[in-house]
PDB file of C-alpha atoms in Angstrom:
ATOM      1  CA  MET D   1       0.022   0.057  -0.006  1.00  0.00           C
ATOM      2  CA  GLU D   2       1.547   3.493  -0.912  1.00  0.00           C
ATOM      3  CA  ASP D   3       2.255   5.751   1.969  1.00  0.00           C
ATOM      4  CA  PRO D   4      -0.311   8.514   2.068  1.00  0.00           C
ATOM      5  CA  LEU D   5       1.804  10.884   4.524  1.00  0.00           C
ATOM      6  CA  PRO D   6       4.084  12.220   1.850  1.00  0.00           C
ATOM      7  CA  GLU D   7       1.006  13.570  -0.109  1.00  0.00           C
ATOM      8  CA  GLN D   8      -0.918  14.806   2.930  1.00  0.00           C
ATOM      9  CA  MET D   9       2.312  16.923   3.892  1.00  0.00           C
ATOM     10  CA  ARG D  10       2.550  17.854   0.314  1.00  0.00           C
ATOM     11  CA  ALA D  11      -1.140  19.111   0.403  1.00  0.00           C
ATOM     12  CA  ALA D  12      -0.749  20.923   3.625  1.00  0.00           C
ATOM     13  CA  GLY D  13       2.441  22.684   2.661  1.00  0.00           C
ATOM     14  CA  THR D  14       0.848  23.745  -0.404  1.00  0.00           C
ATOM     15  CA  THR D  15      -2.094  24.925   1.358  1.00  0.00           C
ATOM     16  CA  LEU D  16       0.092  26.874   3.672  1.00  0.00           C
ATOM     17  CA  LEU D  17       1.797  28.602   1.088  1.00  0.00           C
ATOM     18  CA  ALA D  18      -1.516  29.583  -0.708  1.00  0.00           C
ATOM     19  CA  ALA D  19      -2.886  31.285   2.464  1.00  0.00           C
ATOM     20  CA  LEU D  20       0.215  33.609   2.959  1.00  0.00           C
ATOM     21  CA  ASP D  21       0.317  36.918   1.165  1.00  0.00           C
ATOM     22  CA  PRO D  22       3.271  37.974  -0.828  1.00  0.00           C
ATOM     23  CA  ALA D  23       5.466  39.169   1.883  1.00  0.00           C
ATOM     24  CA  ALA D  24       4.748  36.307   4.254  1.00  0.00           C
ATOM     25  CA  ARG D  25       5.480  33.890   1.667  1.00  0.00           C
ATOM     26  CA  ASP D  26       8.951  35.498   0.695  1.00  0.00           C
ATOM     27  CA  SER D  27       9.746  35.100   4.391  1.00  0.00           C
ATOM     28  CA  ALA D  28       8.619  31.588   4.572  1.00  0.00           C
ATOM     29  CA  VAL D  29      10.106  30.038   1.435  1.00  0.00           C
ATOM     30  CA  HIS D  30      13.571  29.145   1.098  1.00  0.00           C
ATOM     31  CA  PRO D  31      15.583  27.143  -1.563  1.00  0.00           C
ATOM     32  CA  PHE D  32      15.867  23.513  -0.595  1.00  0.00           C
ATOM     33  CA  ASP D  33      19.817  23.630  -1.377  1.00  0.00           C
ATOM     34  CA  ASP D  34      20.001  26.584   1.171  1.00  0.00           C
ATOM     35  CA  GLU D  35      21.687  24.225   3.542  1.00  0.00           C
ATOM     36  CA  SER D  36      22.318  26.863   6.270  1.00  0.00           C
ATOM     37  CA  SER D  37      18.679  27.570   6.636  1.00  0.00           C
ATOM     38  CA  ARG D  38      17.537  23.900   6.087  1.00  0.00           C
ATOM     39  CA  ARG D  39      19.758  22.143   8.058  1.00  0.00           C
ATOM     40  CA  TRP D  40      18.812  24.509  11.399  1.00  0.00           C
ATOM     41  CA  LEU D  41      18.194  23.597  15.019  1.00  0.00           C
ATOM     42  CA  GLU D  42      17.369  26.219  17.596  1.00  0.00           C
ATOM     43  CA  TYR D  43      15.218  25.713  20.543  1.00  0.00           C
ATOM     44  CA  ARG D  44      16.022  28.944  22.324  1.00  0.00           C
ATOM     45  CA  PRO D  45      14.329  32.122  21.741  1.00  0.00           C
ATOM     46  CA  ARG D  46      16.780  33.406  18.886  1.00  0.00           C
ATOM     47  CA  PRO D  47      16.040  34.882  15.392  1.00  0.00           C
ATOM     48  CA  ARG D  48      15.410  32.070  12.753  1.00  0.00           C
ATOM     49  CA  PRO D  49      14.462  31.451   9.144  1.00  0.00           C
ATOM     50  CA  GLY D  50      10.827  31.646   8.228  1.00  0.00           C
ATOM     51  CA  VAL D  51       7.812  33.725   8.978  1.00  0.00           C
ATOM     52  CA  CYS D  52       6.807  34.174  12.546  1.00  0.00           C
ATOM     53  CA  LEU D  53       3.126  32.811  13.235  1.00  0.00           C
ATOM     54  CA  ALA D  54       2.201  35.972  15.206  1.00  0.00           C
ATOM     55  CA  GLU D  55       2.401  37.760  11.716  1.00  0.00           C
ATOM     56  CA  LEU D  56      -0.025  35.766  10.042  1.00  0.00           C
ATOM     57  CA  ASP D  57      -3.775  35.881   9.904  1.00  0.00           C
ATOM     58  CA  VAL D  58      -6.005  33.095  11.450  1.00  0.00           C
ATOM     59  CA  ALA D  59      -5.853  31.209   7.854  1.00  0.00           C
ATOM     60  CA  GLY D  60      -2.382  31.250   7.724  1.00  0.00           C
ATOM     61  CA  ARG D  61      -1.909  30.217  11.511  1.00  0.00           C
ATOM     62  CA  LYS D  62      -4.429  27.383  11.045  1.00  0.00           C
ATOM     63  CA  ALA D  63      -2.590  26.260   8.019  1.00  0.00           C
ATOM     64  CA  ALA D  64       0.831  26.096   9.602  1.00  0.00           C
ATOM     65  CA  HIS D  65      -0.818  24.022  12.625  1.00  0.00           C
ATOM     66  CA  ARG D  66      -2.298  21.818  10.275  1.00  0.00           C
ATOM     67  CA  LEU D  67       1.028  21.066   8.484  1.00  0.00           C
ATOM     68  CA  LEU D  68       2.437  20.533  11.891  1.00  0.00           C
ATOM     69  CA  ALA D  69      -0.257  18.007  12.740  1.00  0.00           C
ATOM     70  CA  THR D  70       0.872  15.818   9.637  1.00  0.00           C
ATOM     71  CA  ALA D  71       4.259  15.202  11.549  1.00  0.00           C
ATOM     72  CA  LEU D  72       3.061  14.393  14.690  1.00  0.00           C
ATOM     73  CA  SER D  73       0.972  11.741  16.265  1.00  0.00           C
ATOM     74  CA  PRO D  74      -2.322  13.117  18.269  1.00  0.00           C
ATOM     75  CA  SER D  75      -0.554  12.685  21.466  1.00  0.00           C
ATOM     76  CA  ALA D  76       2.793  14.643  20.359  1.00  0.00           C
ATOM     77  CA  TYR D  77       0.535  17.316  18.722  1.00  0.00           C
ATOM     78  CA  ALA D  78      -1.168  17.689  21.982  1.00  0.00           C
ATOM     79  CA  GLN D  79       2.368  18.058  24.010  1.00  0.00           C
ATOM     80  CA  ALA D  80       3.405  20.342  20.908  1.00  0.00           C
ATOM     81  CA  MET D  81       0.342  22.781  21.720  1.00  0.00           C
ATOM     82  CA  ALA D  82       1.219  22.708  25.751  1.00  0.00           C
ATOM     83  CA  ILE D  83       4.966  23.632  25.047  1.00  0.00           C
ATOM     84  CA  ILE D  84       3.724  26.573  22.839  1.00  0.00           C
ATOM     85  CA  ALA D  85       1.127  27.602  25.698  1.00  0.00           C
ATOM     86  CA  LEU D  86       4.091  27.425  28.175  1.00  0.00           C
ATOM     87  CA  GLU D  87       5.598  30.631  26.808  1.00  0.00           C
ATOM     88  CA  GLU D  88       2.845  32.728  28.436  1.00  0.00           C
ATOM     89  CA  VAL D  89       3.251  30.938  31.376  1.00  0.00           C
ATOM     90  CA  LEU D  90       6.946  31.564  31.555  1.00  0.00           C
ATOM     91  CA  ASP D  91       6.465  34.928  30.713  1.00  0.00           C
ATOM     92  CA  ARG D  92       4.150  35.880  33.786  1.00  0.00           C
ATOM     93  CA  ALA D  93       6.941  33.886  36.099  1.00  0.00           C
ATOM     94  CA  GLU D  94       9.505  36.197  34.906  1.00  0.00           C
ATOM     95  CA  GLY D  95       7.303  39.233  35.547  1.00  0.00           C
ATOM     96  CA  TRP D  96       6.642  39.925  31.785  1.00  0.00           C
ATOM     97  CA  HIS D  97      10.010  41.247  31.117  1.00  0.00           C
ATOM     98  CA  ARG D  98      11.039  39.252  28.035  1.00  0.00           C
ATOM     99  CA  GLY D  99       7.846  39.678  26.132  1.00  0.00           C
ATOM    100  CA  ARG D 100       7.689  35.821  25.483  1.00  0.00           C
ATOM    101  CA  HIS D 101       4.489  34.934  23.606  1.00  0.00           C
ATOM    102  CA  SER D 102       2.694  32.050  22.313  1.00  0.00           C
ATOM    103  CA  GLY D 103       2.734  33.304  18.791  1.00  0.00           C
ATOM    104  CA  ASP D 104       6.406  33.545  18.734  1.00  0.00           C
ATOM    105  CA  TYR D 105       6.884  30.419  16.407  1.00  0.00           C
ATOM    106  CA  TRP D 106       8.288  30.183  13.020  1.00  0.00           C
ATOM    107  CA  VAL D 107       7.264  28.062   9.897  1.00  0.00           C
ATOM    108  CA  ALA D 108       9.826  27.720   6.975  1.00  0.00           C
ATOM    109  CA  VAL D 109       9.341  25.927   3.800  1.00  0.00           C
ATOM    110  CA  PHE D 110      12.396  24.641   1.502  1.00  0.00           C
ATOM    111  CA  GLY D 111      11.349  24.199  -2.207  1.00  0.00           C
ATOM    112  CA  ASP D 112       7.886  24.195  -3.455  1.00  0.00           C
ATOM    113  CA  PRO D 113       5.825  21.288  -2.164  1.00  0.00           C
ATOM    114  CA  ALA D 114       3.255  21.690  -5.211  1.00  0.00           C
ATOM    115  CA  ARG D 115       5.767  20.652  -7.752  1.00  0.00           C
ATOM    116  CA  ASP D 116       9.320  19.809  -6.252  1.00  0.00           C
ATOM    117  CA  ASP D 117      10.499  16.143  -5.781  1.00  0.00           C
ATOM    118  CA  ARG D 118      12.855  17.327  -2.786  1.00  0.00           C
ATOM    119  CA  TRP D 119      11.178  19.822  -0.442  1.00  0.00           C
ATOM    120  CA  ALA D 120      11.029  20.170   3.258  1.00  0.00           C
ATOM    121  CA  TRP D 121       9.799  22.346   6.055  1.00  0.00           C
ATOM    122  CA  ARG D 122      10.228  23.302   9.735  1.00  0.00           C
ATOM    123  CA  LEU D 123       7.965  24.428  12.540  1.00  0.00           C
ATOM    124  CA  GLU D 124      10.046  25.989  15.404  1.00  0.00           C
ATOM    125  CA  GLY D 125      10.183  28.263  18.088  1.00  0.00           C
ATOM    126  CA  HIS D 126      11.450  28.157  22.015  1.00  0.00           C
ATOM    127  CA  HIS D 127      11.278  24.450  22.968  1.00  0.00           C
ATOM    128  CA  LEU D 128       9.902  23.166  19.726  1.00  0.00           C
ATOM    129  CA  SER D 129      11.604  22.174  16.672  1.00  0.00           C
ATOM    130  CA  VAL D 130       9.864  19.756  14.092  1.00  0.00           C
ATOM    131  CA  ASN D 131      11.825  19.232  10.717  1.00  0.00           C
ATOM    132  CA  MET D 132      10.413  16.861   7.965  1.00  0.00           C
ATOM    133  CA  THR D 133      12.197  16.192   4.415  1.00  0.00           C
ATOM    134  CA  VAL D 134      10.256  15.003   1.686  1.00  0.00           C
ATOM    135  CA  VAL D 135      12.026  13.328  -1.256  1.00  0.00           C
ATOM    136  CA  ASP D 136      10.579  11.305  -4.170  1.00  0.00           C
ATOM    137  CA  GLY D 137       7.716  10.552  -2.234  1.00  0.00           C
ATOM    138  CA  GLN D 138       9.522   9.641   1.217  1.00  0.00           C
ATOM    139  CA  VAL D 139       9.248  11.534   4.391  1.00  0.00           C
ATOM    140  CA  SER D 140      12.420  11.814   6.574  1.00  0.00           C
ATOM    141  CA  PRO D 141      11.897  12.861  10.181  1.00  0.00           C
ATOM    142  CA  ALA D 142      14.145  14.636  12.652  1.00  0.00           C
ATOM    143  CA  PRO D 143      15.460  16.188  14.308  1.00  0.00           C
ATOM    144  CA  ILE D 144      12.290  16.631  16.890  1.00  0.00           C
ATOM    145  CA  PHE D 145      13.067  18.802  19.765  1.00  0.00           C
ATOM    146  CA  PHE D 146      10.527  19.322  22.662  1.00  0.00           C
ATOM    147  CA  GLY D 147      11.395  21.407  25.632  1.00  0.00           C
ATOM    148  CA  ALA D 148       9.140  22.512  28.528  1.00  0.00           C
ATOM    149  CA  ASN D 149       9.836  25.415  30.895  1.00  0.00           C
ATOM    150  CA  PRO D 150       8.210  25.132  33.698  1.00  0.00           C
ATOM    151  CA  ALA D 151       8.669  21.358  33.208  1.00  0.00           C
ATOM    152  CA  ALA D 152       5.849  21.105  35.720  1.00  0.00           C
ATOM    153  CA  VAL D 153       3.311  23.226  37.236  1.00  0.00           C
ATOM    154  CA  ARG D 154       1.840  21.991  40.604  1.00  0.00           C
ATOM    155  CA  TYR D 155      -1.075  22.628  42.633  1.00  0.00           C
ATOM    156  CA  ALA D 156      -0.930  21.392  45.985  1.00  0.00           C
ATOM    157  CA  GLY D 157       1.450  18.743  45.124  1.00  0.00           C
ATOM    158  CA  ARG D 158      -0.368  17.775  42.122  1.00  0.00           C
ATOM    159  CA  PRO D 159       0.440  18.300  38.373  1.00  0.00           C
ATOM    160  CA  VAL D 160      -1.534  21.004  36.333  1.00  0.00           C
ATOM    161  CA  SER D 161       0.876  21.085  33.528  1.00  0.00           C
ATOM    162  CA  ARG D 162       3.734  18.527  32.731  1.00  0.00           C
ATOM    163  CA  PRO D 163       3.943  18.169  29.060  1.00  0.00           C
ATOM    164  CA  LEU D 164       7.105  15.955  29.364  1.00  0.00           C
ATOM    165  CA  GLY D 165       6.029  13.994  32.563  1.00  0.00           C
ATOM    166  CA  ILE D 166       5.873  10.425  30.522  1.00  0.00           C
ATOM    167  CA  GLU D 167       9.389  10.973  29.364  1.00  0.00           C
ATOM    168  CA  GLU D 168      10.593  11.568  32.781  1.00  0.00           C
ATOM    169  CA  ASP D 169       8.697   9.056  34.597  1.00  0.00           C
ATOM    170  CA  LEU D 170       9.868   6.246  32.217  1.00  0.00           C
ATOM    171  CA  GLY D 171      13.501   7.386  32.585  1.00  0.00           C
ATOM    172  CA  TRP D 172      13.151   7.037  36.216  1.00  0.00           C
ATOM    173  CA  ALA D 173      11.496   3.828  36.060  1.00  0.00           C
ATOM    174  CA  LEU D 174      13.997   2.160  33.812  1.00  0.00           C
ATOM    175  CA  LEU D 175      16.581   3.121  36.108  1.00  0.00           C
ATOM    176  CA  ASP D 176      15.072   1.769  39.069  1.00  0.00           C
ATOM    177  CA  ALA D 177      14.519  -1.378  37.246  1.00  0.00           C
ATOM    178  CA  ILE D 178      18.136  -2.347  36.536  1.00  0.00           C
ATOM    179  CA  GLY D 179      20.206  -4.178  38.882  1.00  0.00           C
ATOM    180  CA  PRO D 180      23.617  -2.822  40.667  1.00  0.00           C
ATOM    181  CA  ALA D 181      25.988  -3.749  38.043  1.00  0.00           C
ATOM    182  CA  GLU D 182      24.182  -2.430  35.184  1.00  0.00           C
ATOM    183  CA  ARG D 183      23.293   0.632  36.900  1.00  0.00           C
ATOM    184  CA  SER D 184      26.910   1.122  37.656  1.00  0.00           C
ATOM    185  CA  ALA D 185      27.329   0.952  33.746  1.00  0.00           C
ATOM    186  CA  ALA D 186      24.609   3.075  33.083  1.00  0.00           C
ATOM    187  CA  ILE D 187      25.609   5.841  35.330  1.00  0.00           C
ATOM    188  CA  ILE D 188      28.230   7.868  33.346  1.00  0.00           C
ATOM    189  CA  ALA D 189      28.712  10.783  35.404  1.00  0.00           C
ATOM    190  CA  ASP D 190      27.625  12.038  39.171  1.00  0.00           C
ATOM    191  CA  GLU D 191      26.571  15.516  37.727  1.00  0.00           C
ATOM    192  CA  ALA D 192      24.158  15.793  34.769  1.00  0.00           C
ATOM    193  CA  PRO D 193      25.454  18.205  32.022  1.00  0.00           C
ATOM    194  CA  ALA D 194      24.136  21.585  31.483  1.00  0.00           C
ATOM    195  CA  ASP D 195      21.993  20.801  28.434  1.00  0.00           C
ATOM    196  CA  ILE D 196      21.531  17.760  25.889  1.00  0.00           C
ATOM    197  CA  ILE D 197      24.835  17.173  24.559  1.00  0.00           C
ATOM    198  CA  SER D 198      23.791  17.150  20.890  1.00  0.00           C
ATOM    199  CA  ALA D 199      22.616  20.727  21.596  1.00  0.00           C
ATOM    200  CA  THR D 200      21.933  22.719  18.459  1.00  0.00           C
ATOM    201  CA  ARG D 201      24.494  20.886  16.299  1.00  0.00           C
ATOM    202  CA  ARG D 202      23.593  20.421  12.696  1.00  0.00           C
ATOM    203  CA  GLN D 203      25.307  17.209  12.646  1.00  0.00           C
ATOM    204  CA  VAL D 204      25.908  15.054  15.537  1.00  0.00           C
ATOM    205  CA  ASP D 205      29.033  12.748  15.732  1.00  0.00           C
ATOM    206  CA  ALA D 206      27.624   9.531  16.878  1.00  0.00           C
ATOM    207  CA  PRO D 207      28.007   7.717  18.948  1.00  0.00           C
ATOM    208  CA  LEU D 208      27.903   9.848  21.999  1.00  0.00           C
ATOM    209  CA  GLU D 209      30.638   8.402  24.716  1.00  0.00           C
ATOM    210  CA  PRO D 210      30.378   6.736  27.025  1.00  0.00           C
ATOM    211  CA  LEU D 211      27.597   4.577  25.580  1.00  0.00           C
ATOM    212  CA  GLY D 212      26.277   3.345  29.147  1.00  0.00           C
ATOM    213  CA  VAL D 213      24.923   0.017  29.520  1.00  0.00           C
ATOM    214  CA  PRO D 214      23.935  -2.275  26.504  1.00  0.00           C
ATOM    215  CA  SER D 215      20.202  -3.307  26.213  1.00  0.00           C
ATOM    216  CA  ASP D 216      21.337  -7.338  26.132  1.00  0.00           C
ATOM    217  CA  ARG D 217      22.765  -6.724  29.963  1.00  0.00           C
ATOM    218  CA  LEU D 218      19.524  -5.841  30.916  1.00  0.00           C
ATOM    219  CA  GLY D 219      17.040  -8.204  32.602  1.00  0.00           C
ATOM    220  CA  PRO D 220      13.444  -8.625  31.029  1.00  0.00           C
ATOM    221  CA  THR D 221      11.983  -5.880  33.011  1.00  0.00           C
ATOM    222  CA  GLY D 222      14.576  -3.090  32.275  1.00  0.00           C
ATOM    223  CA  ARG D 223      14.900  -4.133  28.656  1.00  0.00           C
ATOM    224  CA  ALA D 224      10.876  -3.808  28.426  1.00  0.00           C
ATOM    225  CA  LEU D 225      11.212  -0.565  29.823  1.00  0.00           C
ATOM    226  CA  LEU D 226      14.106   0.497  27.403  1.00  0.00           C
ATOM    227  CA  ASP D 227      11.764  -0.489  24.620  1.00  0.00           C
ATOM    228  CA  GLN D 228       8.810   1.634  26.117  1.00  0.00           C
ATOM    229  CA  VAL D 229      11.238   4.798  26.105  1.00  0.00           C
ATOM    230  CA  VAL D 230      12.225   4.214  22.402  1.00  0.00           C
ATOM    231  CA  ALA D 231       8.584   3.581  21.656  1.00  0.00           C
ATOM    232  CA  LEU D 232       7.659   6.845  23.426  1.00  0.00           C
ATOM    233  CA  TYR D 233       9.998   9.154  21.344  1.00  0.00           C
ATOM    234  CA  LEU D 234       9.278   7.226  18.116  1.00  0.00           C
ATOM    235  CA  ASP D 235       5.486   7.424  18.731  1.00  0.00           C
ATOM    236  CA  ARG D 236       5.755  11.253  18.464  1.00  0.00           C
ATOM    237  CA  LEU D 237       5.515  10.296  14.608  1.00  0.00           C
ATOM    238  CA  PRO D 238       2.336   9.508  12.673  1.00  0.00           C
ATOM    239  CA  PRO D 239       1.806   5.784  12.922  1.00  0.00           C
ATOM    240  CA  GLU D 240       3.281   4.998   9.533  1.00  0.00           C
ATOM    241  CA  LEU D 241       6.806   6.598  10.271  1.00  0.00           C
ATOM    242  CA  ALA D 242       6.899   5.391  13.750  1.00  0.00           C
ATOM    243  CA  ILE D 243       6.391   1.772  12.609  1.00  0.00           C
ATOM    244  CA  ARG D 244       9.019   2.061   9.862  1.00  0.00           C
ATOM    245  CA  GLU D 245      11.745   3.682  12.431  1.00  0.00           C
ATOM    246  CA  ALA D 246      11.024   0.860  14.850  1.00  0.00           C
ATOM    247  CA  ARG D 247      11.606  -1.721  12.012  1.00  0.00           C
ATOM    248  CA  ARG D 248      14.919  -0.027  11.350  1.00  0.00           C
ATOM    249  CA  LEU D 249      15.959  -0.585  15.135  1.00  0.00           C
ATOM    250  CA  ASP D 250      14.458  -4.339  15.601  1.00  0.00           C
ATOM    251  CA  ALA D 251      17.628  -5.914  14.959  1.00  0.00           C
ATOM    252  CA  GLY D 252      20.071  -3.478  16.549  1.00  0.00           C
ATOM    253  CA  ARG D 253      21.839  -3.027  20.027  1.00  0.00           C
ATOM    254  CA  LEU D 254      20.733  -0.106  22.167  1.00  0.00           C
ATOM    255  CA  HIS D 255      22.765   1.607  24.921  1.00  0.00           C
ATOM    256  CA  PHE D 256      21.138   3.443  27.988  1.00  0.00           C
ATOM    257  CA  ALA D 257      23.134   5.923  29.772  1.00  0.00           C
ATOM    258  CA  TRP D 258      22.286   8.404  32.766  1.00  0.00           C
ATOM    259  CA  ALA D 259      23.967  11.318  34.520  1.00  0.00           C
ATOM    260  CA  GLY D 260      23.152  12.853  37.810  1.00  0.00           C
ATOM    261  CA  PRO D 261      21.557  11.748  41.323  1.00  0.00           C
ATOM    262  CA  THR D 262      19.483   8.489  41.213  1.00  0.00           C
ATOM    263  CA  HIS D 263      16.630   9.956  42.779  1.00  0.00           C
ATOM    264  CA  PRO D 264      13.952  12.651  41.659  1.00  0.00           C
ATOM    265  CA  GLY D 265      13.880  16.272  42.397  1.00  0.00           C
ATOM    266  CA  GLN D 266      17.396  17.004  41.413  1.00  0.00           C
ATOM    267  CA  ARG D 267      18.905  17.839  37.824  1.00  0.00           C
ATOM    268  CA  HIS D 268      19.246  14.653  35.751  1.00  0.00           C
ATOM    269  CA  TYR D 269      19.807  13.380  32.327  1.00  0.00           C
ATOM    270  CA  TYR D 270      19.693  10.277  30.133  1.00  0.00           C
ATOM    271  CA  ARG D 271      19.942   9.108  26.495  1.00  0.00           C
ATOM    272  CA  VAL D 272      19.349   6.357  24.534  1.00  0.00           C
ATOM    273  CA  GLN D 273      21.442   5.376  21.408  1.00  0.00           C
ATOM    274  CA  GLY D 274      21.129   2.572  18.562  1.00  0.00           C
ATOM    275  CA  ASP D 275      21.749   2.278  15.163  1.00  0.00           C
ATOM    276  CA  ASP D 276      21.114   5.880  13.641  1.00  0.00           C
ATOM    277  CA  LEU D 277      19.298   6.456  16.724  1.00  0.00           C
ATOM    278  CA  LEU D 278      19.880   9.281  19.439  1.00  0.00           C
ATOM    279  CA  ILE D 279      17.411  10.200  22.231  1.00  0.00           C
ATOM    280  CA  GLU D 280      18.398  12.716  24.732  1.00  0.00           C
ATOM    281  CA  TYR D 281      16.376  13.851  28.121  1.00  0.00           C
ATOM    282  CA  ASP D 282      17.627  16.418  30.402  1.00  0.00           C
ATOM    283  CA  ASN D 283      16.079  18.350  33.392  1.00  0.00           C
ATOM    284  CA  THR D 284      18.983  20.522  34.202  1.00  0.00           C
ATOM    285  CA  SER D 285      18.115  24.108  34.383  1.00  0.00           C
ATOM    286  CA  ALA D 286      15.835  25.734  37.148  1.00  0.00           C
ATOM    287  CA  ASP D 287      16.745  23.340  39.642  1.00  0.00           C
ATOM    288  CA  GLY D 288      15.380  20.203  37.854  1.00  0.00           C
ATOM    289  CA  ASN D 289      12.170  21.927  36.504  1.00  0.00           C
ATOM    290  CA  HIS D 290      13.298  22.889  32.854  1.00  0.00           C
ATOM    291  CA  ALA D 291      13.295  19.921  30.725  1.00  0.00           C
ATOM    292  CA  HIS D 292      14.654  19.399  27.004  1.00  0.00           C
ATOM    293  CA  THR D 293      14.125  16.230  24.798  1.00  0.00           C
ATOM    294  CA  VAL D 294      15.248  15.403  21.397  1.00  0.00           C
ATOM    295  CA  LEU D 295      14.881  12.647  18.645  1.00  0.00           C
ATOM    296  CA  ARG D 296      17.742  12.424  16.232  1.00  0.00           C
ATOM    297  CA  ARG D 297      18.920  10.239  13.626  1.00  0.00           C
ATOM    298  CA  PRO D 298      22.718  11.064  13.426  1.00  0.00           C
ATOM    299  CA  ALA D 299      23.300   9.763   9.848  1.00  0.00           C
ATOM    300  CA  SER D 300      20.059  10.676   8.564  1.00  0.00           C
ATOM    301  CA  ASP D 301      18.986  14.122  10.117  1.00  0.00           C
ATOM    302  CA  PHE D 302      17.298  16.552   7.784  1.00  0.00           C
ATOM    303  CA  GLY D 303      16.819  13.895   5.127  1.00  0.00           C
ATOM    304  CA  ALA D 304      20.318  12.701   4.474  1.00  0.00           C
ATOM    305  CA  ASP D 305      19.158   9.219   4.243  1.00  0.00           C
ATOM    306  CA  ILE D 306      16.550   9.963   1.357  1.00  0.00           C
ATOM    307  CA  LEU D 307      18.683  12.418  -0.211  1.00  0.00           C
ATOM    308  CA  ALA D 308      21.503  10.230  -0.645  1.00  0.00           C
ATOM    309  CA  THR D 309      19.411   7.481  -2.272  1.00  0.00           C
ATOM    310  CA  HIS D 310      18.199  10.383  -4.680  1.00  0.00           C
ATOM    311  CA  HIS D 311      21.496  11.509  -5.502  1.00  0.00           C
ATOM    312  CA  GLU D 312      22.531   7.813  -6.421  1.00  0.00           C
ATOM    313  CA  ALA D 313      19.234   7.379  -8.646  1.00  0.00           C
ATOM    314  CA  HIS D 314      19.647  10.697 -10.368  1.00  0.00           C
ATOM    315  CA  HIS D 315      23.644  11.300 -10.892  1.00  0.00           C
TER     316      HIS D 315
END
């Protein structure tokens, strides 16, 4: 059966560009071969390629959201919307001094989705970056970055908002499930790093060292929880993409690494690595209430995998 997702993205991208006025379209559209703009990852509040959603009318903003929804599962789309809404919460917590706002997200399109066999798009802002590349009717996902500040808002100890709570809880559950010897191999540092190690680099030299504990050293519970962690991040993607990515990993070996204290409430970090897979999670700023997560494919980010196939076929 033919994958409907590339055509869904193509239709949503074409609709988005048709909804923009000429000035907005000029800001949004870049040549596909503009590598400096296309291979871009920035999850901090910085200037970035594209057009700001706050500058669009309702039709333009809705078209951008519908394009974003083609790249994410329903649960991940809900996470993304919660992340965007946190800009207003954070602005209030900072005394309204920085002017953060939930419209400060940008959409960029590379190439022409209506007619090109190679095109890409990205929707990005503070704590959100979703990158998709479409080549010869195939979709290549990643990097996909989700963050949250504050990571949790609570009332009487109970969470009111916690967009990345499952990512955190499964990480702790996995650490708790592995035995002493395996935990010793998994813990690579007593202190967590300041941020995810891959940061905003356009290319990651994988694997990141040290690797941590290999999956074949884990017991049944540990291995099952590690599989759940991987599935959680892959399930940010639409089902057809998530299934394809999971199949790529079936025969490969995974590694799990942890940095920081071994009890909740303090700054901590974990990562999972496999064949062309890098998952990173950190909660290391604001005394452990500021989370970053990323799903990357170090050899295939920004469509490197399907572009290589395209070049072999056409050149």
